Amino acid sequence: MANNNNNNAAFNFAALSSALNGGAKSDEFVDAKKSKVEAFAGEDLTELPIDFINGLSPAVKKRVEVLQEIQDEHDELKEKFLEEKAALEAKYQVLFQPLYTKRYEIVNGITEVEAEGAANETPADAKVVAMVTTADTAKAEEKGIPSFWLVAMKNNDILAEEITNSDEEALKFLKDIKYTRIDAPKGFKLEFYFDKNPFFSNSVLKKTYQVVEEDDPILENAIGTEIDWLNGKCLTEKKVIKKKAKIGSNNAKPINKTETCESFFNFFDPPEIPENHLNIGEEAVEELQKEMEHDYEIG
């Protein structure tokens, strides 16, 4: 969705169940995920069981010690790599910005693009262009690229599945999407800028992802934006009329209920990890895994 290099960022929940059921705190939860990822990737091959090491001959123990020294050198290089990688991404994010600004200006009709060949056109060509323009005044007055972001988002397979027909009308007012890296805490922020519209009063909807940055970023938390829906325009809820019959009566009294419905705008209300982990069942944990993985995949 955003202009960034984190689109392929991995997301690991191998330790979620044990971390939650063990009542771990947020930082312990993240540490558990990190250790699982490192073990799976074979990053630290020297953390061998004590019983195994004690059973080794002196010669083999010496080899293990040398492996540890190699691992230490590897870790130092990896740390430098991550530092340089972050600096390189920050450098190019600045270089990309003028391009994003030009795109914004063209999409929103702030800057007009000269027609191809306009500089070399003859008086006769100019006359034809003028006639066509006069015949189609409405299109001539149309600025920028209408519905640019809606079309761009629907061109993405993952996002297309999230966008409903009702969402499309609201997303036509989307005029820009900005991606920003953040350092405290580490992660990135997505900002969706909207023109004044009949659906909500927010001019900007934000989504922040806080991640633990290793080779593959690991999601720690996601923070959305509360959408200030205008009266009767909420796209994330629908009213359902149900009838409840009184005991001993054939008459049913209609009851109005509000239920959550599918919408892209649910993206700004991300799933949360409950504070009371001990009360979470296995099925609830699995559902939470799926929701958070899907949420991060969209971002």
XYZ file of C-alpha atoms in Angstrom, residues 24-281:
258
model
C 3.592 -12.665 29.684
C 3.785 -8.892 29.527
C 4.107 -7.052 26.223
C 7.906 -6.939 26.256
C 8.144 -10.589 27.266
C 5.729 -11.422 24.480
C 7.975 -9.713 21.937
C 11.116 -11.357 23.339
C 9.439 -14.744 23.015
C 8.643 -14.081 19.374
C 12.186 -12.868 18.701
C 13.777 -15.963 20.194
C 11.477 -18.214 18.184
C 12.351 -16.441 14.968
C 16.076 -16.572 15.686
C 15.960 -20.251 16.545
C 13.979 -21.050 13.418
C 16.370 -19.097 11.201
C 19.396 -20.758 12.763
C 20.818 -17.418 13.832
C 22.267 -18.640 17.118
C 23.626 -22.135 16.637
C 25.769 -22.113 19.766
C 22.991 -22.101 22.358
C 23.310 -25.806 22.976
C 21.798 -27.668 25.964
C 24.076 -27.866 29.017
C 23.670 -31.649 29.199
C 24.860 -31.928 25.626
C 27.909 -29.720 26.215
C 28.871 -31.543 29.421
C 28.940 -34.793 27.490
C 31.436 -33.509 24.950
C 35.118 -34.297 24.924
C 37.576 -31.421 25.589
C 38.466 -31.290 21.889
C 34.820 -30.934 20.823
C 34.148 -28.337 23.538
C 37.018 -26.304 22.117
C 35.377 -26.398 18.701
C 32.120 -25.176 20.219
C 34.004 -22.285 21.828
C 35.437 -21.333 18.439
C 31.930 -21.463 16.985
C 30.825 -19.042 19.690
C 33.606 -16.647 18.708
C 32.484 -16.881 15.082
C 28.917 -16.225 16.191
C 30.019 -13.134 18.130
C 31.760 -11.756 15.036
C 28.650 -12.504 12.988
C 26.446 -10.658 15.485
C 28.680 -7.585 15.364
C 28.542 -7.519 11.561
C 24.795 -8.047 11.608
C 24.334 -5.132 13.983
C 26.340 -2.885 11.651
C 24.340 -4.175 8.694
C 21.033 -3.269 10.331
C 22.342 0.186 11.237
C 23.533 0.859 7.685
C 20.317 -0.559 6.257
C 18.230 1.817 8.377
C 20.419 4.767 7.372
C 20.162 3.828 3.679
C 16.379 3.555 3.857
C 16.176 6.927 5.600
C 18.425 8.498 2.943
C 16.327 7.273 0.041
C 13.083 8.145 1.773
C 14.240 11.767 1.584
C 15.208 11.357 -2.095
C 11.828 9.801 -2.900
C 9.893 12.680 -1.344
C 10.094 15.114 -4.315
C 8.697 12.370 -6.558
C 5.804 11.789 -4.171
C 5.145 15.529 -4.095
C 5.008 15.689 -7.909
C 2.660 12.726 -7.959
C 0.398 14.400 -5.392
C 0.268 17.623 -7.399
C -0.589 15.841 -10.655
C -3.181 13.525 -9.091
C -4.950 16.422 -7.368
C -4.793 18.851 -10.275
C -2.373 21.276 -8.641
C 0.107 20.874 -11.497
C -1.024 20.460 -15.098
C 0.849 18.153 -17.444
C 1.583 19.447 -20.932
C -0.023 17.312 -23.614
C 2.368 15.145 -25.625
C 3.569 17.004 -28.714
C 2.021 20.299 -27.576
C 5.316 22.121 -28.005
C 5.515 21.165 -31.706
C 1.851 21.489 -32.695
C 0.858 23.572 -35.727
C -1.883 26.251 -35.748
C -4.175 23.692 -37.406
C -3.484 21.207 -34.610
C -4.235 23.861 -32.024
C -7.554 24.621 -33.749
C -8.596 20.963 -33.620
C -7.654 20.732 -29.938
C -9.677 23.863 -29.211
C -12.729 22.418 -30.994
C -12.532 19.144 -29.079
C -12.081 20.988 -25.799
C -15.089 23.205 -26.442
C -17.233 20.208 -27.365
C -16.420 18.469 -24.112
C -16.254 21.254 -21.539
C -17.060 19.048 -18.582
C -14.104 16.764 -19.199
C -11.845 19.712 -19.992
C -12.574 21.206 -16.565
C -11.859 17.923 -14.798
C -8.642 18.338 -12.831
C -6.055 15.798 -11.825
C -6.804 12.076 -11.949
C -10.199 11.310 -10.371
C -10.358 8.229 -8.120
C -6.615 7.635 -8.598
C -6.044 6.066 -5.175
C -9.228 3.999 -5.320
C -8.110 2.480 -8.626
C -4.552 1.979 -7.331
C -5.790 0.205 -4.201
C -8.204 -2.014 -6.129
C -5.305 -2.982 -8.391
C -3.714 -4.654 -5.352
C -5.119 -8.161 -4.832
C -5.027 -7.976 -1.036
C -6.623 -4.544 -0.792
C -9.222 -5.287 -3.463
C -10.705 -7.972 -1.216
C -11.126 -5.448 1.611
C -12.907 -2.748 -0.400
C -16.711 -2.999 -0.552
C -18.994 -1.186 -2.981
C -19.909 1.253 -0.202
C -16.223 1.876 0.550
C -15.586 2.896 -3.041
C -17.676 6.035 -2.755
C -15.716 7.165 0.311
C -12.325 6.234 -1.162
C -12.991 8.450 -4.177
C -12.249 11.342 -1.800
C -8.795 9.928 -0.912
C -6.193 12.336 -2.264
C -2.898 10.978 -0.896
C -1.250 8.203 1.114
C 1.991 8.918 2.943
C 4.484 6.500 4.467
C 6.835 7.622 7.234
C 9.472 5.677 9.158
C 9.463 6.230 12.911
C 12.302 5.593 15.355
C 10.763 5.886 18.811
C 9.446 3.249 18.948
C 10.671 1.761 15.684
C 8.149 1.138 12.956
C 6.280 3.043 10.303
C 3.186 5.192 9.913
C 0.620 5.331 7.119
C -1.411 8.508 6.644
C -4.499 8.650 4.430
C -5.453 12.203 3.418
C -9.064 12.864 2.414
C -10.911 15.748 0.828
C -14.034 16.967 2.589
C -16.595 14.216 2.120
C -20.112 13.163 3.194
C -18.901 10.146 5.192
C -16.625 11.363 8.020
C -15.124 14.583 9.333
C -11.503 13.374 9.666
C -9.147 14.914 7.130
C -6.439 12.343 7.939
C -6.739 8.707 8.999
C -3.550 7.245 10.485
C -2.277 3.732 11.092
C 0.958 3.166 13.022
C 2.871 -0.113 13.167
C 5.427 -0.589 15.939
C 7.881 -3.335 15.059
C 10.932 -5.078 16.445
C 13.448 -4.666 13.641
C 15.580 -7.659 12.860
C 16.236 -9.163 9.406
C 12.467 -9.486 9.185
C 10.441 -6.963 11.215
C 8.162 -8.449 13.875
C 4.952 -6.634 14.752
C 4.738 -5.448 18.354
C 1.683 -3.211 18.195
C -0.684 -1.493 15.777
C -2.456 1.800 16.485
C -5.339 3.092 14.399
C -7.560 6.159 14.239
C -11.083 6.600 15.547
C -13.195 7.633 12.575
C -15.698 10.424 13.219
C -18.538 9.156 11.068
C -21.231 11.595 10.031
C -24.805 10.747 10.986
C -26.009 7.647 9.166
C -22.809 7.314 7.119
C -20.818 4.720 9.100
C -19.426 2.090 6.722
C -18.142 -0.325 9.367
C -21.517 -1.014 10.975
C -24.968 -1.916 9.716
C -28.381 -1.821 11.337
C -30.229 -5.105 11.513
C -33.906 -5.394 12.386
C -34.780 -8.528 14.309
C -38.129 -9.603 15.651
C -38.545 -10.968 19.153
C -41.877 -12.562 20.027
C -43.348 -12.289 23.506
C -44.037 -15.524 25.360
C -47.539 -16.748 24.548
C -48.000 -14.177 21.790
C -47.944 -14.432 18.032
C -46.918 -10.795 17.682
C -43.226 -10.089 17.253
C -41.787 -6.728 18.263
C -39.044 -5.462 15.924
C -35.700 -4.749 17.575
C -33.033 -2.602 15.949
C -29.489 -3.878 16.419
C -26.139 -2.636 15.143
C -23.626 -5.161 13.865
C -20.086 -4.841 12.535
C -19.828 -5.356 8.788
C -17.033 -5.815 6.266
C -15.288 -2.611 5.232
C -11.813 -1.423 4.312
C -12.174 1.189 7.041
C -11.959 -1.546 9.687
C -8.242 -1.293 8.884
C -8.111 1.739 11.184
C -9.431 -0.296 14.120
C -6.722 -2.974 14.491
C -7.038 -6.015 16.778
C -5.576 -5.608 20.251
C -3.726 -8.060 22.476
C -5.833 -8.287 25.669
C -4.101 -7.359 28.924
C -5.558 -10.367 30.731
C -3.830 -13.114 28.752
C -4.821 -15.929 31.130
C -8.471 -15.757 30.122
C -7.776 -16.295 26.430
C -8.691 -19.692 25.038
